[in-house]
């Protein structure tokens, strides 16, 4: 996972910790330095507790006489050169046996609390030894710095975490230490959401330094004593004020000794993978009076089912590692259905779901990707969170909360769910101000939204009520998330049934041959054969329905990207819709499922359409899209007859105008130059950006002729020369280099979606404007001052992300169908039989082109096929028509339906293409018309054969020194294999089926292209 962006500690403490690390730098790696700091801090903490904690009062006698100099403060009076040997020879051995020293002065038995904590101290110091690498000349300064630390910071905050945070800024620090730390205010916020009590059983399976657990413990204590000790003076002031008011209004009685003891022994715990970090968590527990023994070391995933049991915890709070390495290849104990799942976030969320008991609460930080990951395990887990839990809240955090080694870390969200009851609705809250300024050195600032989120959650969400809606707070019904668009279901059913029909026919053909042989051998009766046919049909029907169900489930993402479910209608538009719905008289009906509602509207006659459309919820993106689709199918005459429908159409069409935002507010130029002489081929170099789709291509060779510049993944790359032609791309290739002919920009992700922005910059009308106004000079290069002053229409960020996601889905369809179209070819092995010349099985002719200057020849009743229309298709309509006068004057033959056409001219791909006439039509002199005259030859069979021979036919060109072309003689001499009529029929049936599937896919592609264009049109036109 990522680490917190800053220490979130006060400036004075941060400075002391940095100085400590600098002074200890000769001691070795960041890990070694942290070990030394832990031991020094523990000596200081022990003395503070000895003085302030009444439970430790009897132990003070152990530091009298010869042991008086074994407290941390005594180190302050020692000379530099004596401190190191004193620590190694006196301090560390004494504290490694502190338990026996305590028993010497303690009257009676040690209390459980004191004994547990002294056991921890012995563990920490049992192998302690400051090596000579710790320069003794610095030791007095080091001890002085530890002494300067505020005692409240020592006892009331995660100072150990702050100390390690300093090490994380060092090269290799994150890798070596492996600490995944959550900022204090986020931990406090999540504890406030969970609201633990003395009866809670709290657990963190990725406990780190123990922050969630000790914050939960202190929250519980503060609820009883209300002394202002938690969240403490260093907390964000607005958050601290909220908690103070909360505790005053929700007092908790003092628990019994039994309850208090039980809570200490078993109430709070966790598991940490790394030994050193577990030690820090144990020390943090010791500092706060918790049982250090409740922090165990190991792999929580492996320990599930043995050391940690299912349904055993009432509250789990955690920030699991993102993308961490697994210890084992599989964890069937965690999830038997997906035992080899490699994404640790998924595994840990599943583990937490299993750990909490019915009614238990889990609050977990996940990367934003978890909300939409499409692997089966992620879908199944999201579905489980909806159906087996009450997913109460998804709280989106600002991107600046975490940072990784490479810079800004992943966008994250908090999931809060209660186990044991299904979700009715999910509350979404978007935090843009978490109470700290953005950047590396985050400072407190007013307007912390975490306070409002806590108020809304406890006042409404936790009580099962829906909070008031605002631009950053709204609820989404679980039904919206669980409903797959019925149109997608219908498409899956149609496509799957077509695919399975082909497989079924092939399987039946094989079996039929087998059964025929059995009948001939008298091993099967005709009645038995018919029964097997019936059984075969039933079997394939079951297979088909199972495959449909599988594909439908696979198509359901169960996405938790909740803003995508909300429509973009304004409040005024929603009010207008509700007013319209109120005017419709409907019989009272129980609330329908969404799909049933869709089916009802789809089947409605026009006279009931307005009534049924009014049942749709215009807040829901999907339902609004249904309404838009149904209204698109209404004719102009029907709008006149049913004016209420026009009211809805106007509501949908009346989009608010979008602000036009200058690019200089969205983009920041990156200027990271690599000198040519420094380049040694270590990275790819951008070669070009394809105009048609903005795809980025790298050079084949890694040679630099000039200086280069770096581009990071996610950057916007713009060609200075071809910006006006659409040469703009998002860098999805990782860290690459580009020549100085490109501009490299970072995109302000808090204001713009890079995926949508690049589409807006490649919009055809925008490019046309650029071309008309592009800069002059050499090659008309676009410079930053020109680009950055351009403006684009921009919805709010949530709507941008929704639109970008929708466009991405359309792109997937377009790219998928394009790939199928590119690779689909007719199988020549389908065609067999004795070869016949075309001239032997049909008549071959051509046509003519009437004079264009005589308008009386055109726009008549006769179809006229142009060469460009001969494109491996059925021709049912032509772009141009001829009059009877043209047909008579030019003696044009009107070819009947079922005529095969072959294009004889064309320098592109046209020459050699075939088409099939479905209507009577004349043709040009550049086409050949083939009318099959033999009754035992199917024209459709010949058409498909000629299509399969496209390359061979095209290769038989004749030029005679002029333009390469085919002629009637070449066409007449083509040879066609002719099998039996039954075999021809089988081939045609199969290829017609394939052609229909391809046509359906191309129709789907055309729809996707049209929808994508319409989305961008609406943004630019707004």
Coordinates of N, CA and C in Angstrom, one line a residue, residues 17 34 37-39 41-42 45 153-154 157-166 179 181 209 279-285 287-288:
X17 N 12.8 14.3 15.3 CA 12.9 13.0 14.6 C 13.9 13.0 13.5
X34 N 16.1 2.8 13.0 CA 14.8 2.7 13.6 C 14.9 1.8 14.9
X37 N 16.3 3.9 17.6 CA 15.4 4.9 18.1 C 14.3 4.2 19.0
X38 N 13.8 3.1 18.6 CA 12.8 2.4 19.4 C 13.3 2.1 20.8
X39 N 14.5 1.6 20.9 CA 15.1 1.3 22.2 C 15.3 2.5 23.1
X41 N 13.6 5.4 22.8 CA 12.3 5.9 23.1 C 11.6 5.0 24.2
X42 N 11.8 3.7 24.1 CA 11.3 2.9 25.2 C 11.9 3.1 26.5
X45 N 10.1 6.3 27.6 CA 8.7 6.0 27.9 C 8.6 5.3 29.2
X153 N 3.3 13.6 23.8 CA 3.5 13.0 22.5 C 3.9 11.5 22.7
X154 N 4.8 11.3 23.7 CA 5.2 9.9 23.9 C 4.1 9.0 24.3
X157 N 0.3 9.6 21.4 CA 0.2 9.6 19.9 C 1.1 8.4 19.4
X158 N 1.0 8.1 18.1 CA 1.9 7.1 17.6 C 3.2 7.6 17.2
X159 N 4.0 8.0 18.3 CA 5.3 8.6 18.0 C 6.3 7.6 17.4
X160 N 6.1 6.3 17.7 CA 7.0 5.3 17.0 C 6.7 5.3 15.5
X161 N 5.4 5.4 15.2 CA 5.1 5.5 13.7 C 5.7 6.8 13.1
X162 N 5.6 7.9 13.8 CA 6.3 9.1 13.3 C 7.8 8.9 13.1
X163 N 8.4 8.2 14.1 CA 9.8 8.0 14.0 C 10.1 7.2 12.7
X164 N 9.4 6.2 12.4 CA 9.6 5.4 11.3 C 9.3 6.1 10.0
X165 N 8.3 7.0 10.1 CA 7.9 7.8 8.9 C 9.1 8.6 8.4
X166 N 9.9 9.1 9.4 CA 11.1 9.8 9.0 C 12.1 8.9 8.1
X179 N 6.4 -0.6 6.2 CA 5.3 -0.1 7.1 C 4.2 0.6 6.2
X181 N 1.2 2.8 6.9 CA 0.7 3.6 8.0 C -0.5 4.5 7.5
X209 N 1.8 -0.6 13.3 CA 2.2 -0.1 14.6 C 1.1 0.0 15.6
X279 N 6.9 -5.5 17.0 CA 7.6 -5.0 18.3 C 7.1 -3.6 18.6
X280 N 7.0 -2.7 17.5 CA 6.6 -1.3 17.7 C 5.1 -1.3 18.1
X281 N 4.3 -2.2 17.5 CA 2.9 -2.2 17.9 C 2.8 -2.6 19.4
X282 N 3.6 -3.6 19.8 CA 3.5 -4.1 21.2 C 3.9 -2.9 22.1
X283 N 4.9 -2.2 21.7 CA 5.3 -1.0 22.6 C 4.2 0.0 22.7
X284 N 3.6 0.3 21.5 CA 2.5 1.2 21.6 C 1.4 0.7 22.5
X285 N 1.1 -0.6 22.5 CA 0.1 -1.1 23.4 C 0.6 -1.0 24.9
X287 N 2.6 1.4 26.0 CA 2.5 2.8 26.4 C 1.1 3.1 26.9
X288 N 0.1 2.5 26.3 CA -1.3 2.9 26.5 C -2.0 2.0 27.5

